[in-house]
Structure formats: structure tokens, C-alpha cells
Coordinates of C-alpha atoms and ligand atoms in Angstrom, one line a residue:
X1 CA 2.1 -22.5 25.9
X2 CA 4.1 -24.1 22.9
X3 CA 7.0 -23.5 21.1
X4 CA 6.6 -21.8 17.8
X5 CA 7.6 -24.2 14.7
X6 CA 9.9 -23.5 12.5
X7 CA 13.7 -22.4 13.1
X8 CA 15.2 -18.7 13.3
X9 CA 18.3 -20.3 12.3
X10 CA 22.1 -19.0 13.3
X11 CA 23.4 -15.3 13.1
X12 CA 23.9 -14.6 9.0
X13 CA 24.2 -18.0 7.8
X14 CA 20.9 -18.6 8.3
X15 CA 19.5 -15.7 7.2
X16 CA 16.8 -16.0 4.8
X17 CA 15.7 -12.6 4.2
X18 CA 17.1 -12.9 0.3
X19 CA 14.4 -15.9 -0.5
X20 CA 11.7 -13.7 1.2
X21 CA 12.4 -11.0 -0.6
X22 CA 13.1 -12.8 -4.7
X23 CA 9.5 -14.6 -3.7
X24 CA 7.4 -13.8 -0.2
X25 CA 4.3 -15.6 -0.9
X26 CA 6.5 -18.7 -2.1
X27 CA 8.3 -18.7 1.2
X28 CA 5.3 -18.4 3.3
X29 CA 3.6 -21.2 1.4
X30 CA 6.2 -23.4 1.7
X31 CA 6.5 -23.0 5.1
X32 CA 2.9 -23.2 6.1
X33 CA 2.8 -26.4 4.4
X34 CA 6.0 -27.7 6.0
X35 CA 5.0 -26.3 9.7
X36 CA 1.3 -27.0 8.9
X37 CA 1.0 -24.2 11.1
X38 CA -0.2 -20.6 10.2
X39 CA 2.8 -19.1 12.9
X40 CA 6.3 -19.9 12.5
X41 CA 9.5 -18.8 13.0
X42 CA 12.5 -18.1 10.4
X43 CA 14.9 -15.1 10.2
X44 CA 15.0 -12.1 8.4
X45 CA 17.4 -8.9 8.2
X46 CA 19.5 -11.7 10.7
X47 CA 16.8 -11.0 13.5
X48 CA 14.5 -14.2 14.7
X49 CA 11.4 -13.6 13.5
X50 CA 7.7 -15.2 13.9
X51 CA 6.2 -14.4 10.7
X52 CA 1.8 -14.5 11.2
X53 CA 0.0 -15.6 8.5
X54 CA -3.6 -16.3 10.1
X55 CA -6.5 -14.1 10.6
X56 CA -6.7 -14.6 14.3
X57 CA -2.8 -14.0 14.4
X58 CA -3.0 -10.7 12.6
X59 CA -5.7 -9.3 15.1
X60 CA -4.0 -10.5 18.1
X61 CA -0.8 -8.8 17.1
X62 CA -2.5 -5.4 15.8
X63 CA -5.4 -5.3 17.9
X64 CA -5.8 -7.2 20.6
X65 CA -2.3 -6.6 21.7
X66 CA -1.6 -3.5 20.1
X67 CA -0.1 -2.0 24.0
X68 CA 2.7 -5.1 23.5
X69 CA 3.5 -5.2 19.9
X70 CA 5.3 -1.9 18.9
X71 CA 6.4 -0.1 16.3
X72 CA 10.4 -0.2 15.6
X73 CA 11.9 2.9 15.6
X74 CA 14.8 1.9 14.7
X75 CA 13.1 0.6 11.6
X76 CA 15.0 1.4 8.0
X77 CA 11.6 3.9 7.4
X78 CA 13.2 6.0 10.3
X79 CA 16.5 6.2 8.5
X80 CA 14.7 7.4 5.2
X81 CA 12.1 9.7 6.7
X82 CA 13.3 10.6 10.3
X83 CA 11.3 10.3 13.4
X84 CA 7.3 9.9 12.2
X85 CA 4.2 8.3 13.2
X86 CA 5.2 5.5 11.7
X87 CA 7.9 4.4 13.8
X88 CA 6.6 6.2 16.7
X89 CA 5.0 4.7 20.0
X90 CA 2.7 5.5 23.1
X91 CA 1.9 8.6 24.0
X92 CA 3.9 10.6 21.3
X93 CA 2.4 8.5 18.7
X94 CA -1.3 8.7 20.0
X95 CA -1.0 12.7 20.2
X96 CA 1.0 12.5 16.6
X97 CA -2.2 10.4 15.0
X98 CA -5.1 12.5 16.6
X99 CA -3.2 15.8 14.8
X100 CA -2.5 14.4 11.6
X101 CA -5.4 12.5 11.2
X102 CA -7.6 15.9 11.1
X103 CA -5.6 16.3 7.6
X104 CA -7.5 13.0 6.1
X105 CA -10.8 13.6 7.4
X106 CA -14.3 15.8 7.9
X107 CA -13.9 18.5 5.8
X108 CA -10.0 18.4 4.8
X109 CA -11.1 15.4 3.0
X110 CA -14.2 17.1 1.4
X111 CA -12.4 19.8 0.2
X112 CA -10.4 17.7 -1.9
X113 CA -13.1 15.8 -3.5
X114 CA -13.0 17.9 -7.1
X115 CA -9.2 17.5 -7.2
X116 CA -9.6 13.7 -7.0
X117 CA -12.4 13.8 -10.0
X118 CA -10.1 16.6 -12.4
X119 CA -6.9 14.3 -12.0
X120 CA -8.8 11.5 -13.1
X121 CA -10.6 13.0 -15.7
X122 CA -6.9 14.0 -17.2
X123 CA -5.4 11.0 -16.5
X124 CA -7.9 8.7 -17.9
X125 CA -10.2 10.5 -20.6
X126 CA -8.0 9.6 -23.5
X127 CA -7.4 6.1 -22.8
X128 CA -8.8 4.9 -26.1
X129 CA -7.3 7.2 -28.6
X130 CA -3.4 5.8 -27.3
X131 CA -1.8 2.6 -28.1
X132 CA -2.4 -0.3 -25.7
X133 CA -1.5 0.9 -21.9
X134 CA 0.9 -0.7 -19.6
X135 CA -1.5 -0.2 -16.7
X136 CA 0.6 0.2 -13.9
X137 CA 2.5 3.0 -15.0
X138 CA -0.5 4.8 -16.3
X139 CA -1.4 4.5 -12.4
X140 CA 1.0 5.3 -11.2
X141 CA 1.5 8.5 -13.2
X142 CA -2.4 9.3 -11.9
X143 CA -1.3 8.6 -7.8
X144 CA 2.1 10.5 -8.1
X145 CA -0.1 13.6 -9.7
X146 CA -2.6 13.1 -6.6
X147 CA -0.2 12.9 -4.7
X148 CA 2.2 16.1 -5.4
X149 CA -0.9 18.2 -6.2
X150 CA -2.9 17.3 -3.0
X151 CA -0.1 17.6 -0.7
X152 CA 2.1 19.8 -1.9
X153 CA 0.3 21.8 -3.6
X154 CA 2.2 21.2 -6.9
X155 CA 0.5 20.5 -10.2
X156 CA 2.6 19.5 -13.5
X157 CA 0.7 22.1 -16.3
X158 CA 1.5 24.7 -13.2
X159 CA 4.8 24.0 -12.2
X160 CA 6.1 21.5 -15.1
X161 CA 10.0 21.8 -14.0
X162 CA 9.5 21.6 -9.8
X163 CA 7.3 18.9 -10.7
X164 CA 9.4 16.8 -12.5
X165 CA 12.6 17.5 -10.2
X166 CA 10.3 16.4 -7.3
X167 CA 9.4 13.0 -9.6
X168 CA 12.6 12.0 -9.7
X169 CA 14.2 13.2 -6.4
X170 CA 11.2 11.2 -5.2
X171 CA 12.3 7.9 -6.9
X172 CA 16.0 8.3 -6.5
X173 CA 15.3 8.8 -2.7
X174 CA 12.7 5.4 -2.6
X175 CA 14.9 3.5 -4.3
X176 CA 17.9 3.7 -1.8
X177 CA 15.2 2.8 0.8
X178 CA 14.1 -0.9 -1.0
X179 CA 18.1 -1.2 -2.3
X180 CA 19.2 -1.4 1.4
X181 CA 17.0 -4.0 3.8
X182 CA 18.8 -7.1 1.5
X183 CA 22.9 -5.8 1.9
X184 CA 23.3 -7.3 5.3
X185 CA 26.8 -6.3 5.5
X186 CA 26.8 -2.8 5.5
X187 CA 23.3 -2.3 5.7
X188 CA 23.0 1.5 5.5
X189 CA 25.9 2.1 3.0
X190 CA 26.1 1.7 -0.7
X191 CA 26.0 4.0 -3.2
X192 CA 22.4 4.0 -4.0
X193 CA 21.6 4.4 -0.8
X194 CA 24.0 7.9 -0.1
X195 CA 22.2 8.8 -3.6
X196 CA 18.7 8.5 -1.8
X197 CA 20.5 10.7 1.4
X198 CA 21.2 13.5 -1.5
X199 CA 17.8 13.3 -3.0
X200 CA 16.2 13.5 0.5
X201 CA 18.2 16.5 1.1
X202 CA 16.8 18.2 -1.7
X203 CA 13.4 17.6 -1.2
X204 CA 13.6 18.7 2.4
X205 CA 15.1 22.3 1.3
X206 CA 11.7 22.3 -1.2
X207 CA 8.7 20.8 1.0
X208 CA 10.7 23.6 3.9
X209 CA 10.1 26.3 1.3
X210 CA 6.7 25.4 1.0
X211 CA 5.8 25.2 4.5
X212 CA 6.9 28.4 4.9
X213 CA 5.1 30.2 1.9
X214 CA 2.2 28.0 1.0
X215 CA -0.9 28.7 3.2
X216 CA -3.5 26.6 1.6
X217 CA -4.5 23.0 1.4
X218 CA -2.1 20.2 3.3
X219 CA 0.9 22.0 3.3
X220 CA -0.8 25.4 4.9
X221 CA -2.7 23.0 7.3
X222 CA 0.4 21.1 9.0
X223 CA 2.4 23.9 9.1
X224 CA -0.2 25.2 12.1
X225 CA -1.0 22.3 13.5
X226 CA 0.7 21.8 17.1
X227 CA 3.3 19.4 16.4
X228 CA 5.7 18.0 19.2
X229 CA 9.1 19.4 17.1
X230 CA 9.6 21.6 14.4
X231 CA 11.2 19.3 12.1
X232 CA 8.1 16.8 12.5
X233 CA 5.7 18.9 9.8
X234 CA 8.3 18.8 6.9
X235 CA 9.4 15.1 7.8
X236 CA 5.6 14.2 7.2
X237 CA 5.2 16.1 4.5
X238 CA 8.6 14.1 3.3
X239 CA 6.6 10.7 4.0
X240 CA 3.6 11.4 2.5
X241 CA 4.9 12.6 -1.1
X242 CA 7.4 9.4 -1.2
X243 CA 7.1 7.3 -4.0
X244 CA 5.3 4.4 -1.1
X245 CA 1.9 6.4 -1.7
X246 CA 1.4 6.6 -5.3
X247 CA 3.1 2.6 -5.7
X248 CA 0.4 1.2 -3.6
X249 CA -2.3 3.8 -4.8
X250 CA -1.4 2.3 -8.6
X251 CA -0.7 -1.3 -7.5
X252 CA -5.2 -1.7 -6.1
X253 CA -6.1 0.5 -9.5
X254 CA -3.8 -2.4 -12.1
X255 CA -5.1 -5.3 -9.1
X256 CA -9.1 -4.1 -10.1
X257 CA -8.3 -3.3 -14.2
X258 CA -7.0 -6.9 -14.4
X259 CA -9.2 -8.3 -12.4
X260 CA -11.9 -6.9 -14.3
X261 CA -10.5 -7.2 -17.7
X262 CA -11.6 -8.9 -20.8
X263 CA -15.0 -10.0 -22.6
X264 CA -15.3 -13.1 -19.6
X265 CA -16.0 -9.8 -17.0
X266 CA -17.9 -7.7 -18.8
X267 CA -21.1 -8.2 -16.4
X268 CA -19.5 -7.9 -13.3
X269 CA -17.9 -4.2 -14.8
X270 CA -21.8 -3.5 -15.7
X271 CA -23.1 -4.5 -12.6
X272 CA -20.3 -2.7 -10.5
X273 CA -21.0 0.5 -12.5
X274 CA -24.5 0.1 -11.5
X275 CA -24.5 -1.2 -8.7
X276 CA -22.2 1.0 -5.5
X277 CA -22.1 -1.8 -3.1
X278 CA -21.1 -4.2 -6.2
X279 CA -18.5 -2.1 -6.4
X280 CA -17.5 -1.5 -2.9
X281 CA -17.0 -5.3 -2.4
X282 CA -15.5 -6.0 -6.0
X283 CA -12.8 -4.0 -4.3
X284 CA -12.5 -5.5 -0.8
X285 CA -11.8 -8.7 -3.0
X286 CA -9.1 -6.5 -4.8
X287 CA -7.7 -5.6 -1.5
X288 CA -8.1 -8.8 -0.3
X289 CA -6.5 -10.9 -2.8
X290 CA -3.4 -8.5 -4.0
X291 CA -2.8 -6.2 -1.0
X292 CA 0.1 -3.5 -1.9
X293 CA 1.8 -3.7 0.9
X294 CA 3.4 -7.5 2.0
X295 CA 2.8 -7.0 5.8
X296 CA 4.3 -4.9 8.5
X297 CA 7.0 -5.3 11.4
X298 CA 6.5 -5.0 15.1
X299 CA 8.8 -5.8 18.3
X300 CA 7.1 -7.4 21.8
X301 CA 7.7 -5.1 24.7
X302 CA 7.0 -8.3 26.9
X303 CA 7.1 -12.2 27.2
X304 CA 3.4 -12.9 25.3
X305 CA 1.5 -15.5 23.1
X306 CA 0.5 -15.2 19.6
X307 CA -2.0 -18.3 19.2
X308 CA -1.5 -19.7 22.2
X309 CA 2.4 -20.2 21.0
X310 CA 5.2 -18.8 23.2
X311 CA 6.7 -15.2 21.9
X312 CA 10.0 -14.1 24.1
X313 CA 10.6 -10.1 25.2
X314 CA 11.9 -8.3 21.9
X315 CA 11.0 -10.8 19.5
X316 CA 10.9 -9.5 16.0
X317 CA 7.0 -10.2 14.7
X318 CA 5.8 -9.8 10.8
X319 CA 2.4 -9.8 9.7
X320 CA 2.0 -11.2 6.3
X321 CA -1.0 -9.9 4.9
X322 CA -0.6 -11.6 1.5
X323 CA -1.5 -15.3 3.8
X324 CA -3.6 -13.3 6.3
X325 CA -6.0 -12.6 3.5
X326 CA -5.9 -16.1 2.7
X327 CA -6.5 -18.0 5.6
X328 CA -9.3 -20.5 5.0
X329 CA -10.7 -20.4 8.3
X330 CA -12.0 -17.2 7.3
X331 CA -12.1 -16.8 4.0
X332 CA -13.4 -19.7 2.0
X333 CA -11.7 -20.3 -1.2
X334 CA -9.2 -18.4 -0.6
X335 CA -7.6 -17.4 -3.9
X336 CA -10.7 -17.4 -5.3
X337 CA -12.1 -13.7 -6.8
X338 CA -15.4 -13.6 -5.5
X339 CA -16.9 -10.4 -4.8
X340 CA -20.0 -11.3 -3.2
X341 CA -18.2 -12.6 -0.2
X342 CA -18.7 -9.8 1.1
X343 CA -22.4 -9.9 1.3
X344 CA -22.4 -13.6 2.1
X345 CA -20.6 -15.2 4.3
X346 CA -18.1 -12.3 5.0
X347 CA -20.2 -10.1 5.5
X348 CA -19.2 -6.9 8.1
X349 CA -15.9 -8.5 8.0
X350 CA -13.8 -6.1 6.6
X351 CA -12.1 -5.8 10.0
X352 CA -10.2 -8.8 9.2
X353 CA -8.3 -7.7 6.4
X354 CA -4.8 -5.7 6.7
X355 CA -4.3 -4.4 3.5
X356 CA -4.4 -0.9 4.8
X357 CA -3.2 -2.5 8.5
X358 CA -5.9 -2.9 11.6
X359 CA -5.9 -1.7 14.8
X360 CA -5.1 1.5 16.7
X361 CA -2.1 2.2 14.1
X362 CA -3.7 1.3 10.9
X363 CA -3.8 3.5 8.0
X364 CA -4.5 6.9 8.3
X365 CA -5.0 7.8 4.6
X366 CA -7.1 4.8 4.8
X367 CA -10.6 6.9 4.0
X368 CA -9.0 9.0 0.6
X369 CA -7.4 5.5 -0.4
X370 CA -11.2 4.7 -0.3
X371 CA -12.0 7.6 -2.1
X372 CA -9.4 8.2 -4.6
X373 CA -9.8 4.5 -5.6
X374 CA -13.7 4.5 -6.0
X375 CA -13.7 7.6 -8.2
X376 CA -11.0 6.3 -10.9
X377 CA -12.8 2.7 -10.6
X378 CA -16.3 4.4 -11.1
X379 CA -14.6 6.6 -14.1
X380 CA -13.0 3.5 -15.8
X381 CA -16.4 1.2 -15.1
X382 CA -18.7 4.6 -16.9
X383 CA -16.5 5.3 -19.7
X384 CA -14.8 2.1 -20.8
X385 CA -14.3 -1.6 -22.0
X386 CA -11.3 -2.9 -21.1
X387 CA -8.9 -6.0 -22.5
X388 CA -5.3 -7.5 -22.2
X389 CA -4.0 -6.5 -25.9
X390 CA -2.1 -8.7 -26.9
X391 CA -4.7 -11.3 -24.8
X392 CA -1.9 -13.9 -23.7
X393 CA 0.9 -11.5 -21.7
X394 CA 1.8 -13.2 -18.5
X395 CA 0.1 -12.0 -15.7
X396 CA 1.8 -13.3 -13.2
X397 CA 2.5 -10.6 -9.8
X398 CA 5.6 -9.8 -8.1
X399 CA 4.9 -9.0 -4.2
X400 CA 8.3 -6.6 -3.5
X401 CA 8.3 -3.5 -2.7
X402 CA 4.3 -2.8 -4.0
X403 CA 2.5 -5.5 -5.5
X404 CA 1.6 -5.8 -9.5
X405 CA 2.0 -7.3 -12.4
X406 CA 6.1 -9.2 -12.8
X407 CA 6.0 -7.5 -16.0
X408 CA 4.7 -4.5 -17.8
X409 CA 1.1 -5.7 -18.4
X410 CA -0.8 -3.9 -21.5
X411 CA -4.6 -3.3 -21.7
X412 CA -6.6 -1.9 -24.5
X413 CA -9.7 0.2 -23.6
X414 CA -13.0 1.2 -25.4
X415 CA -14.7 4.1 -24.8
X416 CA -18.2 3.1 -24.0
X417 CA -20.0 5.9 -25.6
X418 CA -18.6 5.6 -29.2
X419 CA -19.8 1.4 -29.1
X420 CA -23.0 2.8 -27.9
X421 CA -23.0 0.7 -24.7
X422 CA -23.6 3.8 -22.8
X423 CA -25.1 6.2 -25.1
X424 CA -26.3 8.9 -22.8
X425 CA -23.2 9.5 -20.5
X426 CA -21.5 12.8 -20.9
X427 CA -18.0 12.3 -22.0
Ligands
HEM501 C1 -3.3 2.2 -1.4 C2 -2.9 3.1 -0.5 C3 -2.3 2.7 0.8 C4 -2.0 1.5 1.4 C5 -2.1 0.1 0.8 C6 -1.5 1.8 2.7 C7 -1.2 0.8 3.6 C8 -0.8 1.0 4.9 C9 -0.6 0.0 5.9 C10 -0.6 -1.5 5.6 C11 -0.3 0.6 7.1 C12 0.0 -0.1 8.4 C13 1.5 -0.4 8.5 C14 1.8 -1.3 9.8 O1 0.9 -2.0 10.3 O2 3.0 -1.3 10.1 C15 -0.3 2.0 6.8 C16 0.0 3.0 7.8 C17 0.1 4.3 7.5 N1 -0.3 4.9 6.3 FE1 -1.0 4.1 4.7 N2 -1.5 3.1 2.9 C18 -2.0 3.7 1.8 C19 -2.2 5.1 1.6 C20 -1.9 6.0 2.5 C21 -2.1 7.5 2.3 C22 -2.8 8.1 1.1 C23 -1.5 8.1 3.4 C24 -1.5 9.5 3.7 C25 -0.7 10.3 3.3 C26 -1.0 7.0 4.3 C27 -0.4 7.3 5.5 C28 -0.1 6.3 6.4 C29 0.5 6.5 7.7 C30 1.0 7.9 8.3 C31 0.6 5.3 8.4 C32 1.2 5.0 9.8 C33 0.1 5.0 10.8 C34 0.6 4.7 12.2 O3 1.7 4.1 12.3 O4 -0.1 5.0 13.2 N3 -1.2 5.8 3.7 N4 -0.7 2.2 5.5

């Protein structure tokens, strides 16, 4: 067994966790380079932590060794949302996924198909009559819509004013969440942060209301499922309206518009609107190359390895999915786009990505991600052209908290049918 390489530093001074958090991809890269290894140490939020940047890495820690790595429940998600899956472990949390995963799937999932096609349709059908669109936002107004409407049962042209109080309670209550992991000295108080304690409040005395009263859709199915406590359906519910959802939801749709956008593309949008399993690897190469999320946290219950390197009892790991995704071993140019990957050489190895985690606790909202996505990538790819306007903006990405463009990136689209590329298609 070796030691890992790199150095967790001393207790605050050498924290790092402000350079991971201004640039995470530039801090990883710098330190691969510098360890030449794809598994070092460093510290963040003043713990000692082995950050895992390698294929092999990631599956060992999620996979593999899922029984050692664990969740943290004392996690900052647990101080936001309360006790849920997500910062549960063992038995509680197997019981906790079988349950809630029935909401996701089969039929549930089924059901929701035309509510997933009419949100799209109003969303996106008037695309070319506006101005130039700063993508993100237009996605993310679309996710926060599926979201609310899907989940809670709460639709803007039905209930304008609860909507738009949920909105912002919703953002007030996310953004204490990302304002506290980087003030180390009083971590859990600042004023944004008993701001986001108010909002969460609120939104508990409404998603309670509806649990009670609303018997249809999500809502009416977790309030009967057997759950462990009775606070556990509405703290859920609380998790799967926040603002994380519709970020990352809107972060893959601006990833594939951009990706996608211009003259320079325009076959590889005909051939993905002809073409499903075009389509389905265009976006593992979305996922791939700009997951949403950075990575995920877990804590070793025992003395283990990750690669054959030495990992102590209660050692802090972090899987970086940004570098995971990147890791030439497996993926050859790396930061190349190049969809057809995934026929190639990749192919049937969608198991090594972690964009929506991997293992026994990845996603569970992993299959209407799929979903969702696919039906506003088909709608774009049917009805439009698509093009930075102006054509030199800086596309550069941030990484922190959901990945997208640095800053507000504007596209101009075309309907289709009125150039007469796609005469025949109903509008
Ligand atoms: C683009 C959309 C999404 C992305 C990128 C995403 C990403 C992820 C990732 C990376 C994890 C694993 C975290 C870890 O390893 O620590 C995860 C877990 C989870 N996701 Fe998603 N997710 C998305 C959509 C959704 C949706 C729509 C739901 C359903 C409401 C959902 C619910 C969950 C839950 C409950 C977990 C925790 C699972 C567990 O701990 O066993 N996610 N997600």
C-alpha cells in the first residue's frame, strides 16, 4: 500500500477549499499535473481530504466499496433539508430508496410523460419570435415549471401567486445553502444563511398543506407511502422542489444548445433529429464533458485503499466527476466532443460516468432526467436552428454550484418550418 500524494495541509491555514470553490477544474488540474497522480490529497471545509479523479477511482469508491464509503449525515445538505436519503446510510437508506424510487419509475413515470411534452411545448414554441435568449435562464425557467408542476402539483397559469412565492422562497432557501460551505468560521451562521432557515420554514408550512389536501400525482403518492417518520414525506418533498433540480436540469439543456450551436453543427443537429441513438450519445458526451454537479462527498467507515493507495478510518473522500469524465485511460481525447464514442470505443460504457453518480446510491431521478432531457432536446432539434447572437460572447463555464456558461450566454433560434428545412412538421 502507498501513501497518497499530495498534502492535507494544517487545521485552517491550510485550507484550500476557497481555490476549489473560485476554480475546481483548475485546482484539480493543477494538481494532477503536479502529483502526476489521478488520487491526491488536499483539504477542504478544514477536513483532509483525497479528492478521486480517475475512472477506476470513482467505481471503487461508489461501487465497488459502496458498504465502506458512506454518506455524511452530518453533511451541510442535512442542515438545509433535514434527515433524507441523501445523507442517509444502511438499512434506513436502502428501505428509504426502494419506497421513493417507485415515485420515478413504471407507471409513475409514464403518467407524467404528457406533462413533460406540454411544459416544453410552452416553454420553447416561441423561441424565434423573442429577442436573442440567454439560454440558461430560459432552462431553467422550463426545469423549475417541471419541477413545481410535477411534484407539487403547482402550475403558474393555475396558481400564478403560490407559484411565484414558492420561486423565490425556493432561491432564497438555496442560496443560504451554497453561501455557507466557504465561511469557515461560523460555518452555519450568517445572515443569508438564517434568511434560507425563514424561507425553508415557509415552504414546509405549504408542501405540509399539500400533503394533506392534495391526493393526486407525487404529492398524493408520498403522502401513502410507508415512510420510517412522519416528517420524512414533506422533507423529500422539500428536497425535490429545491432550486438543485431545475439548476442541473437547465445546466445539460444550455451544455447540449451550445454544444450544438451554430452553422459548424448543423449536421450533427440533423442527424441527432433523425437519428434516436445519435441523439442518445450526443448526450452522454453532454453529460460527459459538462456534468452539473462537481462530484460528491463520502466518509470511510474503515482503514481501505483507493488505487492501491492507503485511505485511514473517517477519511473525508470526493469524487470529482468533472476529471473522472476525463481520464484518458478511458476516455480517449478527453476534452474532445465526440459523440460517436459511444458507439466506438466506449461503447456499453455509460457505467463509467458519474454525472448522475454510480453505484447503489446514484440518482434516483436518474430515468425522468433521461426523459425530460430527450424530449426538450428532440423539440429544439424538430423545430429549430440555433446560433450564438452576437457570434463572439465568451463561452467560457463556471463549475460552482451547477455547471454553465461564466456569463449570460445568448442564442438566436430559427424556426425550422418557416426556412422550409422541415416543411411538413406540425408546428
Ligand atoms: C440533471 C439532473 C440531475 C442530476 C445531474 C443529478 C445528479 C445526481 C448525483 C450526481 C447524485 C449522486 C450524489 C452522490 O453520489 O453523492 C444524485 C443523487 C440523487 N438524486 Fe439526482 N440528479 C438530477 C436529477 C434528479 C431528480 C429529477 C431527482 C428527483 C427528484 C433527483 C433525486 C436524487 C436523490 C434523492 C439522490 C440521492 C440518492 C441516494 O443518496 O441514494 N435527482 N443526483
Amino acid at each position: 500500500m502507498s501513501e497518497l500524494p499530495g498534502n492535507a495541509g494544517y487545521p485552517v491555514l491550510g485550507d484550500r477549499s476557497l481555490e476549489f470553490y473560485k476554480d475546481p477544474v483548475g485546482f484539480c488540474d493543477h494538481r494532477l499535473e503536479k502529483h502526476n497522480s489521478r488520487v491526491f490529497r488536499s483539504r477542504l471545509l478544514n477536513k483532509p481530504t483525497v479528492l478521486v479523479c480517475s475512472v477506476r477511482g470513482m467505481r471503487e469508491v461508489l461501487h465497488e466499496k459502496s458498504s465502506v464509503f458512506l454518506k455524511d449525515p452530518t453533511d451541510l445538505m442535512t442542515n438545509m433539508y433535514g434527515d433524507t436519503l441523501v445523507t442517509t446510510n444502511g438499512e434506513e437508506a436502502c428501505l428509504l430508496r426502494l419506497s421513493l424510487s417507485s415515485l420515478f419509475t413504471g407507471a409513475c413515470l409514464e403518467s407524467w410523460n404528457n406533462d413533460l411534452i406540454s411544459v416544453c411545448e410552452r416553454h420553447l414554441q416561441a423561441l424565434s419570435s423573442s429577442e436573442p435568449q440567454c439560454v440558461y435562464s430560459l432552462f431553467k425557467a422550463l426545469g423549475t415549471e417541471l419541477v413545481l408542476g410535477l411534484f407539487l402539483n403547482v402550475r403558474p397559469d393555475e396558481h400564478p401567486q403560490l407559484y411565484q412565492e414558492i420561486t423565490e422562497l425556493c432561491t432564497q432557501h438555496w442560496h443560504g445553502l451554497i453561501s455557507a460551505p466557504v465561511s469557515l468560521k461560523v460555518p452555519l451562521w450568517s445572515s443569508g444563511f438564517s434568511t434560507a432557515l425563514e424561507a425553508r420554514d415557509r415552504l414546509m408550512e405549504i408542501i405540509k398543506d399539500k400533503l394533506e389536501n392534495d391526493k393526486h400525482g407525487l404529492v398524493g403518492s408520498l403522502g401513502s407511502l410507508p415512510l420510517p417518520h412522519p416528517i420524512c414525506a414533506s422533507q423529500h418533498l422539500l428536497l425535490f422542489i429545491s432550486a438543485l433540480i431545475p439548476k442541473a436540469l437547465a445546466s445539460l439543456l444550455t451544455s447540449f444548445t451550445l454544444a450544438l450551436s451554430g452553422p459548424q453543427q448543423e449536421k450533427m443537429r440533423q442527424r441527432a433529429k433523425a437519428e434516436p441513438e445519435f441523439l442518445r450519445c450526443l448526450l452522454l458526451e453532454v453529460q460527459r464533458l459538462w456534468p452539473p454537479f462537481i462530484g460528491g462527498r463520502r466518509i470511510a467507515n474503515k482503514d481501505t485503499t483507493i488505487e492501491g493507495f492507503s485511505v485511514p478510518r473517517g477519511q473525508v473522500v470526493m469524487y470529482v466527476s468533472h476529471a473522472v469524465h476525463r481520464d484518458p485511460e478511458v476516455f480517449q481525447q478527453p476534452d474532445h466532443f465526440l459523440p460517436d464514442r459511444w458507439t466506438g470505443r466506449n461503447a456499453g460504457q455509460e457505467h463509467l460516468l458519474c454525472c448522475l453518480g454510480n453505484g447503489p446510491r446514484n440518482c434516483i431521478g436518474d430515468t425522468l432526467t433521461d426523459s425530460f432531457v430527450k424530449t426538450a432536446c428532440s423539440y429544439l432539434l424538430t423545430h429549430y436552428d440555433w446560433a450564438l447572437d452576437p457570434p463572439d460572447q465568451n463561452t467560457s463555464y463556471k463549475w460552482l454550484p451547477a455547471s454553465r456558461p461564466a456569463e449570460p450566454l445568448h442564442l438566436s433560434f430559427t424556426r425550422l418550418d418557416q426556412t422550409g428545412s422541415c416543411p411538413t412538421h406540425p408546428q
